């Protein structure tokens, strides 16, 4: 470990409120005030998927134990479950 920055994840248009690694450590999930969640590749830093549908800020997100499903919670008073 060198302490050097490995990747910069660029794409959200609002502040990021939550981040999570999947159980395998291969993906990162971010939730934002821009009403989207994004799935990222940990090795390349590439955005793999944009999860759109909430009508207000997403303040919570998590992977299931298998790492293939995500739940997001929003100020629009809904939770959404996504297959990744």
mmCIF file of C-alpha atoms in Angstrom:
data_model
loop_
_atom_site.group_PDB
_atom_site.id
_atom_site.type_symbol
_atom_site.label_atom_id
_atom_site.label_comp_id
_atom_site.label_asym_id
_atom_site.label_seq_id
_atom_site.Cartn_x
_atom_site.Cartn_y
_atom_site.Cartn_z
ATOM 1 C CA UNK A 1 0.000 0.000 0.000
ATOM 2 C CA UNK A 2 1.506 3.285 -1.126
ATOM 3 C CA UNK A 3 -1.154 5.782 -0.048
ATOM 4 C CA UNK A 4 -1.444 6.959 -3.662
ATOM 5 C CA UNK A 5 -4.863 7.642 -5.151
ATOM 6 C CA UNK A 6 -5.915 4.655 -7.263
ATOM 7 C CA UNK A 7 -8.933 6.150 -9.086
ATOM 8 C CA UNK A 8 -11.159 9.208 -9.155
ATOM 9 C CA UNK A 9 -14.824 8.404 -9.745
ATOM 10 C CA UNK A 10 -16.302 11.264 -11.768
ATOM 11 C CA UNK A 11 -19.879 11.508 -12.969
ATOM 12 C CA UNK A 12 -22.316 12.587 -10.265
ATOM 13 C CA UNK A 13 -23.793 16.076 -10.616
ATOM 14 C CA UNK A 14 -24.576 16.434 -6.901
ATOM 15 C CA UNK A 15 -22.938 15.637 -3.593
ATOM 16 C CA UNK A 16 -22.324 11.991 -2.812
ATOM 17 C CA UNK A 17 -24.071 10.857 0.355
ATOM 18 C CA UNK A 18 -23.135 7.175 0.572
ATOM 19 C CA UNK A 19 -20.575 4.728 -0.827
ATOM 20 C CA UNK A 20 -20.265 0.943 -0.523
ATOM 21 C CA UNK A 21 -18.082 -1.881 -1.839
ATOM 22 C CA UNK A 22 -19.745 -5.083 -2.993
ATOM 23 C CA UNK A 23 -18.810 -8.196 -0.958
ATOM 24 C CA UNK A 24 -16.333 -9.339 -3.621
ATOM 25 C CA UNK A 25 -14.569 -5.957 -3.640
ATOM 26 C CA UNK A 26 -14.947 -5.628 -7.420
ATOM 27 C CA UNK A 27 -17.628 -2.907 -7.557
ATOM 28 C CA UNK A 28 -18.369 0.350 -5.761
ATOM 29 C CA UNK A 29 -21.841 1.804 -5.349
ATOM 30 C CA UNK A 30 -22.361 5.551 -4.839
ATOM 31 C CA UNK A 31 -25.570 7.411 -3.977
ATOM 32 C CA UNK A 32 -26.058 11.107 -4.672
ATOM 33 C CA UNK A 33 -28.247 14.163 -4.295
ATOM 34 C CA UNK A 34 -28.489 14.152 -8.122
ATOM 35 C CA UNK A 35 -31.169 11.420 -7.704
ATOM 36 C CA UNK A 36 -28.942 8.669 -9.128
ATOM 37 C CA UNK A 37 -26.854 5.815 -7.835
ATOM 38 C CA UNK A 38 -23.869 4.629 -9.823
ATOM 39 C CA UNK A 39 -22.040 1.356 -10.054
ATOM 40 C CA UNK A 40 -18.267 1.564 -10.615
ATOM 41 C CA UNK A 41 -15.484 -0.874 -11.459
ATOM 42 C CA UNK A 42 -12.898 -0.790 -8.651
ATOM 43 C CA UNK A 43 -10.000 -1.683 -10.925
ATOM 44 C CA UNK A 44 -10.582 0.840 -13.731
ATOM 45 C CA UNK A 45 -12.768 3.475 -12.037
ATOM 46 C CA UNK A 46 -15.201 3.242 -14.956
ATOM 47 C CA UNK A 47 -18.911 3.859 -14.385
ATOM 48 C CA UNK A 48 -20.654 0.599 -15.305
ATOM 49 C CA UNK A 49 -24.275 1.513 -14.650
ATOM 50 C CA UNK A 50 -26.395 4.546 -13.707
ATOM 51 C CA UNK A 51 -29.438 3.705 -11.607
ATOM 52 C CA UNK A 52 -32.114 6.296 -12.415
ATOM 53 C CA UNK A 53 -35.717 6.533 -11.254
ATOM 54 C CA UNK A 54 -35.817 8.231 -7.873
ATOM 55 C CA UNK A 55 -37.432 11.683 -7.840
ATOM 56 C CA UNK A 56 -35.379 13.068 -4.935
ATOM 57 C CA UNK A 57 -31.957 12.690 -3.317
ATOM 58 C CA UNK A 58 -30.683 9.168 -2.631
ATOM 59 C CA UNK A 59 -29.273 9.041 0.881
ATOM 60 C CA UNK A 60 -28.697 5.312 1.359
ATOM 61 C CA UNK A 61 -27.501 2.347 -0.694
ATOM 62 C CA UNK A 62 -26.255 -1.180 -0.093
ATOM 63 C CA UNK A 63 -25.373 -4.424 -1.864
ATOM 64 C CA UNK A 64 -26.885 -7.776 -0.936
ATOM 65 C CA UNK A 65 -24.496 -10.513 0.230
ATOM 66 C CA UNK A 66 -24.236 -11.934 -3.280
ATOM 67 C CA UNK A 67 -23.188 -8.554 -4.697
ATOM 68 C CA UNK A 68 -25.656 -8.765 -7.598
ATOM 69 C CA UNK A 69 -28.539 -6.746 -6.143
ATOM 70 C CA UNK A 70 -28.622 -3.198 -4.766
ATOM 71 C CA UNK A 71 -31.119 -1.329 -2.621
ATOM 72 C CA UNK A 72 -31.359 2.471 -2.601
ATOM 73 C CA UNK A 73 -33.301 4.728 -0.236
ATOM 74 C CA UNK A 74 -34.418 8.208 -1.223
ATOM 75 C CA UNK A 75 -36.004 11.347 0.163
ATOM 76 C CA UNK A 76 -38.844 10.603 -2.291
ATOM 77 C CA UNK A 77 -40.023 8.147 0.419
ATOM 78 C CA UNK A 78 -39.224 5.041 -1.628
ATOM 79 C CA UNK A 79 -36.673 2.254 -1.640
ATOM 80 C CA UNK A 80 -35.815 0.634 -4.932
ATOM 81 C CA UNK A 81 -34.235 -2.736 -5.576
ATOM 82 C CA UNK A 82 -31.982 -3.047 -8.608
ATOM 83 C CA UNK A 83 -30.305 -6.002 -10.354
ATOM 84 C CA UNK A 84 -26.723 -5.164 -11.261
#
